[in-house]
mmCIF file of C-alpha atoms in Angstrom:
data_model
loop_
_atom_site.group_PDB
_atom_site.id
_atom_site.type_symbol
_atom_site.label_atom_id
_atom_site.label_comp_id
_atom_site.label_asym_id
_atom_site.label_seq_id
_atom_site.Cartn_x
_atom_site.Cartn_y
_atom_site.Cartn_z
ATOM 1 C CA UNK A 243 -0.013 -0.064 -0.010
ATOM 2 C CA UNK A 244 1.501 3.408 -1.127
ATOM 3 C CA UNK A 245 1.323 6.629 0.768
ATOM 4 C CA UNK A 246 -1.716 7.879 -1.232
ATOM 5 C CA UNK A 247 -3.926 4.487 -0.820
ATOM 6 C CA UNK A 248 -3.288 4.800 3.095
ATOM 7 C CA UNK A 249 -4.237 8.396 3.041
ATOM 8 C CA UNK A 250 -7.450 7.543 1.260
ATOM 9 C CA UNK A 251 -8.367 4.794 3.510
ATOM 10 C CA UNK A 252 -7.689 7.217 6.586
ATOM 11 C CA UNK A 253 -10.089 9.713 5.101
ATOM 12 C CA UNK A 254 -12.839 7.120 4.456
ATOM 13 C CA UNK A 255 -12.589 5.940 8.125
ATOM 14 C CA UNK A 256 -12.721 9.317 9.654
ATOM 15 C CA UNK A 257 -15.907 10.221 7.502
ATOM 16 C CA UNK A 258 -17.481 6.941 8.759
ATOM 17 C CA UNK A 259 -16.979 7.858 12.443
ATOM 18 C CA UNK A 260 -18.205 11.331 11.770
ATOM 19 C CA UNK A 261 -21.304 9.946 10.273
ATOM 20 C CA UNK A 262 -22.064 7.367 12.901
ATOM 21 C CA UNK A 263 -21.544 10.016 15.766
ATOM 22 C CA UNK A 264 -23.931 12.556 14.280
ATOM 23 C CA UNK A 265 -26.480 10.594 12.505
ATOM 24 C CA UNK A 266 -27.015 7.590 14.901
ATOM 25 C CA UNK A 267 -30.398 6.228 15.310
ATOM 26 C CA UNK A 268 -30.518 7.450 18.905
ATOM 27 C CA UNK A 269 -31.649 10.749 17.585
ATOM 28 C CA UNK A 270 -35.018 9.116 16.676
ATOM 29 C CA UNK A 271 -35.056 7.796 20.170
ATOM 30 C CA UNK A 272 -34.281 10.822 21.821
ATOM 31 C CA UNK A 273 -36.927 12.764 19.839
ATOM 32 C CA UNK A 274 -39.658 10.221 20.714
ATOM 33 C CA UNK A 275 -38.787 10.539 24.427
ATOM 34 C CA UNK A 276 -39.007 14.316 24.129
ATOM 35 C CA UNK A 277 -42.599 13.962 22.282
ATOM 36 C CA UNK A 278 -43.779 11.656 24.987
ATOM 37 C CA UNK A 279 -44.650 14.294 27.556
ATOM 38 C CA UNK A 280 -46.184 16.580 25.100
ATOM 39 C CA UNK A 281 -48.758 13.759 24.016
ATOM 40 C CA UNK A 282 -49.397 12.868 27.757
ATOM 41 C CA UNK A 283 -50.102 16.811 28.374
ATOM 42 C CA UNK A 284 -52.355 16.981 25.491
ATOM 43 C CA UNK A 285 -54.432 14.170 26.906
ATOM 44 C CA UNK A 286 -54.589 15.849 30.275
ATOM 45 C CA UNK A 287 -55.681 19.166 28.656
ATOM 46 C CA UNK A 288 -58.747 17.314 26.806
ATOM 47 C CA UNK A 289 -62.218 18.925 27.834
ATOM 48 C CA UNK A 290 -63.926 17.306 30.656
ATOM 49 C CA UNK A 291 -67.147 15.375 29.840
ATOM 50 C CA UNK A 292 -70.637 17.527 29.866
ATOM 51 C CA UNK A 293 -73.465 16.918 32.130
ATOM 52 C CA UNK A 294 -75.016 13.630 32.194
ATOM 53 C CA UNK A 295 -78.113 13.450 30.165
ATOM 54 C CA UNK A 296 -81.716 13.402 31.712
ATOM 55 C CA UNK A 297 -83.160 9.879 32.660
ATOM 56 C CA UNK A 298 -84.339 7.873 29.467
ATOM 57 C CA UNK A 299 -87.977 8.223 29.112
ATOM 58 C CA UNK A 300 -90.165 4.940 29.914
ATOM 59 C CA UNK A 301 -93.419 5.465 28.436
ATOM 60 C CA UNK A 302 -95.633 4.715 25.589
ATOM 61 C CA UNK A 303 -97.058 8.388 25.649
ATOM 62 C CA UNK A 304 -95.349 9.374 22.435
ATOM 63 C CA UNK A 305 -92.906 12.477 22.185
ATOM 64 C CA UNK A 306 -92.434 14.822 24.777
ATOM 65 C CA UNK A 307 -94.913 17.637 24.580
ATOM 66 C CA UNK A 308 -95.398 21.117 25.931
ATOM 67 C CA UNK A 309 -98.833 22.397 26.878
ATOM 68 C CA UNK A 310 -99.540 26.138 27.636
ATOM 69 C CA UNK A 311 -102.490 27.241 30.263
ATOM 70 C CA UNK A 312 -103.086 31.064 30.951
ATOM 71 C CA UNK A 313 -105.354 33.250 32.950
ATOM 72 C CA UNK A 314 -104.947 37.081 33.439
ATOM 73 C CA UNK A 315 -102.025 36.540 35.972
ATOM 74 C CA UNK A 316 -100.202 33.448 34.791
ATOM 75 C CA UNK A 317 -98.815 31.832 31.770
ATOM 76 C CA UNK A 318 -97.927 28.100 32.792
ATOM 77 C CA UNK A 319 -95.976 25.787 30.351
ATOM 78 C CA UNK A 320 -96.425 22.030 31.433
ATOM 79 C CA UNK A 321 -94.369 19.394 29.889
ATOM 80 C CA UNK A 322 -95.317 15.575 29.578
ATOM 81 C CA UNK A 323 -91.895 14.730 30.765
ATOM 82 C CA UNK A 324 -92.505 14.187 34.289
ATOM 83 C CA UNK A 325 -96.022 15.840 34.171
ATOM 84 C CA UNK A 326 -94.758 18.935 35.654
ATOM 85 C CA UNK A 327 -94.860 22.744 35.652
ATOM 86 C CA UNK A 328 -92.093 23.459 33.374
ATOM 87 C CA UNK A 329 -92.123 27.350 33.539
ATOM 88 C CA UNK A 330 -94.179 30.131 34.936
ATOM 89 C CA UNK A 331 -94.571 33.747 33.556
ATOM 90 C CA UNK A 332 -96.180 36.558 35.536
ATOM 91 C CA UNK A 333 -98.123 38.345 33.119
ATOM 92 C CA UNK A 334 -98.589 41.484 34.984
ATOM 93 C CA UNK A 335 -94.950 42.078 35.838
ATOM 94 C CA UNK A 336 -91.721 43.011 33.958
ATOM 95 C CA UNK A 337 -88.196 42.800 35.276
ATOM 96 C CA UNK A 338 -86.364 46.012 35.804
ATOM 97 C CA UNK A 339 -84.816 45.578 32.395
ATOM 98 C CA UNK A 340 -88.350 45.614 30.725
ATOM 99 C CA UNK A 341 -88.349 41.919 29.848
ATOM 100 C CA UNK A 342 -91.121 39.620 30.663
ATOM 101 C CA UNK A 343 -91.049 38.281 34.297
ATOM 102 C CA UNK A 344 -90.175 34.616 33.948
ATOM 103 C CA UNK A 345 -90.252 33.199 37.577
ATOM 104 C CA UNK A 346 -88.549 30.199 36.157
ATOM 105 C CA UNK A 347 -88.234 27.983 32.950
ATOM 106 C CA UNK A 348 -86.902 24.788 31.995
ATOM 107 C CA UNK A 349 -83.311 26.161 31.781
ATOM 108 C CA UNK A 350 -83.288 27.403 35.340
ATOM 109 C CA UNK A 351 -85.546 25.172 37.488
ATOM 110 C CA UNK A 352 -86.956 21.523 37.639
ATOM 111 C CA UNK A 353 -89.643 20.032 39.919
ATOM 112 C CA UNK A 354 -89.613 16.187 40.258
ATOM 113 C CA UNK A 355 -90.903 13.463 42.512
ATOM 114 C CA UNK A 356 -89.389 9.982 43.312
ATOM 115 C CA UNK A 357 -90.627 7.001 45.142
ATOM 116 C CA UNK A 358 -89.778 3.394 45.740
ATOM 117 C CA UNK A 359 -91.857 0.338 45.016
ATOM 118 C CA UNK A 360 -92.489 -2.725 47.046
ATOM 119 C CA UNK A 361 -89.596 -4.640 44.983
ATOM 120 C CA UNK A 362 -87.082 -1.869 45.595
ATOM 121 C CA UNK A 363 -87.249 -0.183 42.117
ATOM 122 C CA UNK A 364 -86.947 3.714 42.230
ATOM 123 C CA UNK A 365 -89.764 5.306 39.950
ATOM 124 C CA UNK A 366 -88.591 8.795 38.998
ATOM 125 C CA UNK A 367 -91.084 11.137 37.500
ATOM 126 C CA UNK A 368 -88.425 12.826 35.245
ATOM 127 C CA UNK A 369 -87.876 9.540 33.445
ATOM 128 C CA UNK A 370 -91.603 9.078 32.720
ATOM 129 C CA UNK A 371 -93.282 10.577 29.579
ATOM 130 C CA UNK A 372 -97.014 11.249 31.043
ATOM 131 C CA UNK A 373 -100.164 10.993 28.886
ATOM 132 C CA UNK A 374 -102.021 14.385 28.875
ATOM 133 C CA UNK A 375 -105.622 14.948 28.760
ATOM 134 C CA UNK A 376 -107.011 17.871 26.732
ATOM 135 C CA UNK A 377 -107.653 20.856 29.163
ATOM 136 C CA UNK A 378 -111.195 20.723 30.676
ATOM 137 C CA UNK A 379 -113.338 23.456 32.277
ATOM 138 C CA UNK A 380 -112.948 23.746 36.079
ATOM 139 C CA UNK A 381 -115.667 24.507 38.479
ATOM 140 C CA UNK A 382 -114.600 27.976 39.114
ATOM 141 C CA UNK A 383 -114.264 28.792 35.471
ATOM 142 C CA UNK A 384 -110.653 27.920 35.168
ATOM 143 C CA UNK A 385 -109.055 25.017 33.356
ATOM 144 C CA UNK A 386 -108.053 21.526 34.628
ATOM 145 C CA UNK A 387 -105.175 19.375 33.168
ATOM 146 C CA UNK A 388 -104.582 15.767 34.105
ATOM 147 C CA UNK A 389 -101.341 13.636 33.541
ATOM 148 C CA UNK A 390 -101.369 9.942 33.596
ATOM 149 C CA UNK A 391 -98.661 7.030 33.490
ATOM 150 C CA UNK A 392 -98.902 3.327 34.030
ATOM 151 C CA UNK A 393 -96.438 2.164 36.794
ATOM 152 C CA UNK A 394 -95.950 -0.820 38.920
ATOM 153 C CA UNK A 395 -99.102 -2.391 37.885
ATOM 154 C CA UNK A 396 -101.135 0.749 38.650
ATOM 155 C CA UNK A 397 -101.496 4.396 37.528
ATOM 156 C CA UNK A 398 -99.906 7.763 38.607
ATOM 157 C CA UNK A 399 -102.374 10.605 38.050
ATOM 158 C CA UNK A 400 -101.465 14.318 38.416
ATOM 159 C CA UNK A 401 -104.103 16.795 38.014
ATOM 160 C CA UNK A 402 -103.662 20.690 37.892
ATOM 161 C CA UNK A 403 -106.291 23.321 38.212
ATOM 162 C CA UNK A 404 -105.582 26.699 36.921
ATOM 163 C CA UNK A 405 -107.921 29.253 38.402
ATOM 164 C CA UNK A 406 -109.960 31.726 36.152
ATOM 165 C CA UNK A 407 -107.836 34.480 37.730
ATOM 166 C CA UNK A 408 -105.207 34.520 40.491
ATOM 167 C CA UNK A 409 -101.866 33.005 41.513
ATOM 168 C CA UNK A 410 -102.603 29.673 43.111
ATOM 169 C CA UNK A 411 -102.857 26.516 41.197
ATOM 170 C CA UNK A 412 -104.308 23.439 42.899
ATOM 171 C CA UNK A 413 -102.532 20.030 42.449
ATOM 172 C CA UNK A 414 -103.667 16.546 43.187
ATOM 173 C CA UNK A 415 -101.224 13.527 43.224
ATOM 174 C CA UNK A 416 -102.780 10.053 43.272
ATOM 175 C CA UNK A 417 -101.220 6.553 43.120
ATOM 176 C CA UNK A 418 -103.775 4.139 42.286
ATOM 177 C CA UNK A 419 -102.966 0.542 42.493
ATOM 178 C CA UNK A 420 -99.142 1.128 42.571
ATOM 179 C CA UNK A 421 -97.118 -1.248 44.684
ATOM 180 C CA UNK A 422 -95.374 1.618 46.379
ATOM 181 C CA UNK A 423 -93.211 1.134 49.470
ATOM 182 C CA UNK A 424 -94.539 2.239 52.895
ATOM 183 C CA UNK A 425 -92.352 5.484 53.061
ATOM 184 C CA UNK A 426 -92.608 8.952 51.919
ATOM 185 C CA UNK A 427 -92.364 10.113 48.401
ATOM 186 C CA UNK A 428 -89.628 12.464 47.744
ATOM 187 C CA UNK A 429 -90.485 15.830 46.068
ATOM 188 C CA UNK A 430 -87.950 18.147 44.881
ATOM 189 C CA UNK A 431 -87.495 21.784 43.444
ATOM 190 C CA UNK A 432 -84.207 22.781 42.123
ATOM 191 C CA UNK A 433 -84.453 26.674 41.396
ATOM 192 C CA UNK A 434 -81.614 28.674 39.967
ATOM 193 C CA UNK A 435 -82.482 32.369 40.293
ATOM 194 C CA UNK A 436 -81.898 34.949 37.660
ATOM 195 C CA UNK A 437 -81.599 38.822 38.157
ATOM 196 C CA UNK A 438 -84.660 40.791 37.824
ATOM 197 C CA UNK A 439 -84.069 43.792 39.828
ATOM 198 C CA UNK A 440 -81.544 46.541 39.004
ATOM 199 C CA UNK A 441 -79.177 45.826 41.972
ATOM 200 C CA UNK A 442 -77.783 42.285 41.654
ATOM 201 C CA UNK A 443 -76.205 41.907 45.103
ATOM 202 C CA UNK A 444 -79.517 43.418 46.822
ATOM 203 C CA UNK A 445 -81.459 41.013 44.541
ATOM 204 C CA UNK A 446 -79.312 38.053 45.798
ATOM 205 C CA UNK A 447 -79.531 39.082 49.225
ATOM 206 C CA UNK A 448 -83.321 39.112 49.407
ATOM 207 C CA UNK A 449 -83.397 35.664 47.778
ATOM 208 C CA UNK A 450 -83.959 32.583 49.965
ATOM 209 C CA UNK A 451 -86.310 29.687 50.845
ATOM 210 C CA UNK A 452 -89.036 30.091 53.540
ATOM 211 C CA UNK A 453 -90.947 27.270 55.256
ATOM 212 C CA UNK A 454 -93.805 27.206 57.897
ATOM 213 C CA UNK A 455 -94.259 24.315 60.162
ATOM 214 C CA UNK A 456 -97.520 22.736 61.425
ATOM 215 C CA UNK A 457 -96.715 23.933 64.806
ATOM 216 C CA UNK A 458 -97.158 27.606 63.040
ATOM 217 C CA UNK A 459 -93.368 28.405 63.537
ATOM 218 C CA UNK A 460 -91.719 30.221 60.616
ATOM 219 C CA UNK A 461 -88.061 29.624 59.326
ATOM 220 C CA UNK A 462 -85.890 30.607 56.521
ATOM 221 C CA UNK A 463 -82.306 30.084 55.090
ATOM 222 C CA UNK A 464 -79.882 33.116 55.933
ATOM 223 C CA UNK A 465 -80.694 35.634 53.065
ATOM 224 C CA UNK A 466 -77.475 37.436 52.730
ATOM 225 C CA UNK A 467 -74.947 34.469 53.218
ATOM 226 C CA UNK A 468 -72.754 33.960 50.428
ATOM 227 C CA UNK A 469 -71.645 30.586 51.810
ATOM 228 C CA UNK A 470 -73.457 27.174 51.151
ATOM 229 C CA UNK A 471 -76.592 26.995 53.594
ATOM 230 C CA UNK A 472 -78.506 24.060 54.593
ATOM 231 C CA UNK A 473 -81.575 23.449 57.073
ATOM 232 C CA UNK A 474 -83.017 20.062 57.722
ATOM 233 C CA UNK A 475 -86.351 19.958 59.504
ATOM 234 C CA UNK A 476 -87.583 16.674 60.886
ATOM 235 C CA UNK A 477 -91.249 17.895 61.824
ATOM 236 C CA UNK A 478 -94.263 18.313 59.676
ATOM 237 C CA UNK A 479 -94.099 21.362 57.283
ATOM 238 C CA UNK A 480 -97.191 23.420 56.039
ATOM 239 C CA UNK A 481 -95.405 24.909 53.250
ATOM 240 C CA UNK A 482 -92.112 25.897 51.610
ATOM 241 C CA UNK A 483 -91.357 29.077 49.229
ATOM 242 C CA UNK A 484 -88.499 30.184 47.139
ATOM 243 C CA UNK A 485 -88.647 33.861 47.478
ATOM 244 C CA UNK A 486 -86.963 35.717 44.403
ATOM 245 C CA UNK A 487 -86.752 39.164 46.393
ATOM 246 C CA UNK A 488 -90.225 40.379 45.314
ATOM 247 C CA UNK A 489 -91.745 37.176 43.834
ATOM 248 C CA UNK A 490 -92.354 33.777 45.201
ATOM 249 C CA UNK A 491 -92.677 30.064 43.925
ATOM 250 C CA UNK A 492 -94.445 28.287 46.676
ATOM 251 C CA UNK A 493 -95.645 24.793 47.383
ATOM 252 C CA UNK A 494 -98.436 24.244 50.001
ATOM 253 C CA UNK A 495 -99.707 21.042 51.564
ATOM 254 C CA UNK A 496 -103.649 20.957 51.951
ATOM 255 C CA UNK A 497 -104.621 17.579 52.960
ATOM 256 C CA UNK A 498 -101.597 16.384 55.171
ATOM 257 C CA UNK A 499 -98.494 18.272 55.989
ATOM 258 C CA UNK A 500 -95.015 17.239 54.555
ATOM 259 C CA UNK A 501 -93.303 14.786 56.870
ATOM 260 C CA UNK A 502 -90.004 16.623 56.714
ATOM 261 C CA UNK A 503 -87.801 18.575 54.454
ATOM 262 C CA UNK A 504 -84.287 19.865 53.653
ATOM 263 C CA UNK A 505 -83.540 23.295 52.263
ATOM 264 C CA UNK A 506 -80.075 24.541 50.588
ATOM 265 C CA UNK A 507 -78.784 27.662 48.941
ATOM 266 C CA UNK A 508 -75.470 28.453 47.462
ATOM 267 C CA UNK A 509 -73.960 31.343 45.561
ATOM 268 C CA UNK A 510 -71.257 31.389 42.950
ATOM 269 C CA UNK A 511 -70.035 34.899 42.566
ATOM 270 C CA UNK A 512 -68.325 33.963 39.041
ATOM 271 C CA UNK A 513 -71.970 32.853 37.652
ATOM 272 C CA UNK A 514 -72.997 35.541 35.470
ATOM 273 C CA UNK A 515 -76.443 33.937 34.679
ATOM 274 C CA UNK A 516 -77.770 32.913 38.048
ATOM 275 C CA UNK A 517 -77.623 35.098 41.120
ATOM 276 C CA UNK A 518 -78.332 32.197 43.790
ATOM 277 C CA UNK A 519 -79.248 28.295 43.623
ATOM 278 C CA UNK A 520 -82.007 27.105 45.923
ATOM 279 C CA UNK A 521 -83.019 23.622 46.414
ATOM 280 C CA UNK A 522 -86.054 22.048 48.408
ATOM 281 C CA UNK A 523 -86.895 18.501 49.266
ATOM 282 C CA UNK A 524 -90.204 17.501 50.810
ATOM 283 C CA UNK A 525 -91.179 14.184 52.072
ATOM 284 C CA UNK A 526 -95.109 13.526 50.945
ATOM 285 C CA UNK A 527 -96.787 11.066 53.183
ATOM 286 C CA UNK A 528 -97.533 7.884 51.241
ATOM 287 C CA UNK A 529 -100.846 7.327 52.925
ATOM 288 C CA UNK A 530 -101.958 10.726 51.497
ATOM 289 C CA UNK A 531 -101.061 10.098 47.906
ATOM 290 C CA UNK A 532 -102.641 6.619 47.874
ATOM 291 C CA UNK A 533 -105.871 7.737 49.560
ATOM 292 C CA UNK A 534 -108.965 7.741 47.490
ATOM 293 C CA UNK A 535 -108.823 11.373 47.078
ATOM 294 C CA UNK A 536 -105.071 11.602 46.484
ATOM 295 C CA UNK A 537 -102.685 14.004 48.001
ATOM 296 C CA UNK A 538 -104.018 17.653 47.798
ATOM 297 C CA UNK A 539 -101.743 20.573 47.266
ATOM 298 C CA UNK A 540 -101.219 24.147 45.944
ATOM 299 C CA UNK A 541 -98.722 25.997 44.066
ATOM 300 C CA UNK A 542 -98.411 29.783 44.561
ATOM 301 C CA UNK A 543 -96.527 31.459 41.797
ATOM 302 C CA UNK A 544 -96.936 35.276 42.225
ATOM 303 C CA UNK A 545 -95.877 38.688 44.044
ATOM 304 C CA UNK A 546 -94.486 38.513 47.614
ATOM 305 C CA UNK A 547 -97.357 39.767 49.437
#
C-alpha cells in the first residue's frame, strides 16, 4: 500500500466515524422521548365530559309535549316529561330591564318526584313521559289538566287546576294500584334564580327559602349569606317557598303536612347567569297520595305579598 492509498483509507474511516456520531438512530429515540410528555399533556388537557343526560324516558305516551295554560295573571307551561310545571311567567309584571318576568323556566328550574316500589325499584317522574288529557273546564271557570302514567301495575295521576284568575294552582297527586313502598315520596325543586331587579347584590340578598311548620313556626335560610346554607326539618311542614326578592314560587300541603324537609342555598360569585341556587326536598306522606282522594296541594306563583 503506497502513501496515497493509506491517506485515502484514513479519510474514509474518519468520515464514517463522523457519520455514526452525528447521524446515529439514537436521535430518533431521543426525539420520541421528548415528544412523549407533549402527548401526555395533550391528553390531560382534553375537555371534561358534559353534564349527564336526563333519565331515559319510559312510557308509551309518544314524544315529549309542552302544553300552555293561561289566566290574566299567569302563563304556565307544562311538560309531559314528568307531568310537571316547566315554566311560569307572571303576566302583569316585568323585570327592571323591561323583559317579561319569568319566575322560572326549563333552563333554570325543575320539579321532580321519586318513590320506591315494594320490590325496591325507584320510580323517577323525570324518566316518565306522561299522557296528557285535553284541558277541561274547572268548577270556578278555570282550566284543569291531567297527566297519567302506568307504573308498577297501577297508575300515577297528576291533576292541575289553573284558576280563572289568581296565582294559586291546585295540584292533586294520586297513586292508584301502584305497589309503592310504605315510606314518604321525595318531592324536589331545584331553582336557579335569575336577576330581575336593578341591584344584583340586593336581589341576591333578598333571595331565600322560607318554610312554615305545622306548629305555626316560621323559618328561613340566611338571606345574605354567600356561603352554602342548609337546613333540615324533621317535623311536619305546611308549606315551603322560594322567595325571589319580590316574587315567590311556593308549594303548600292541604290534606296532610309534609313529613319533613331539607332546604339548601348556594352562591357562585363567578356565575353571570344565576344569582343564587336554591334546592328544596319535601317528604310526601305515602298514605296521602294513595288515599281515595289523593294528596291535595297548591302551588303559589306570584308577588311576595
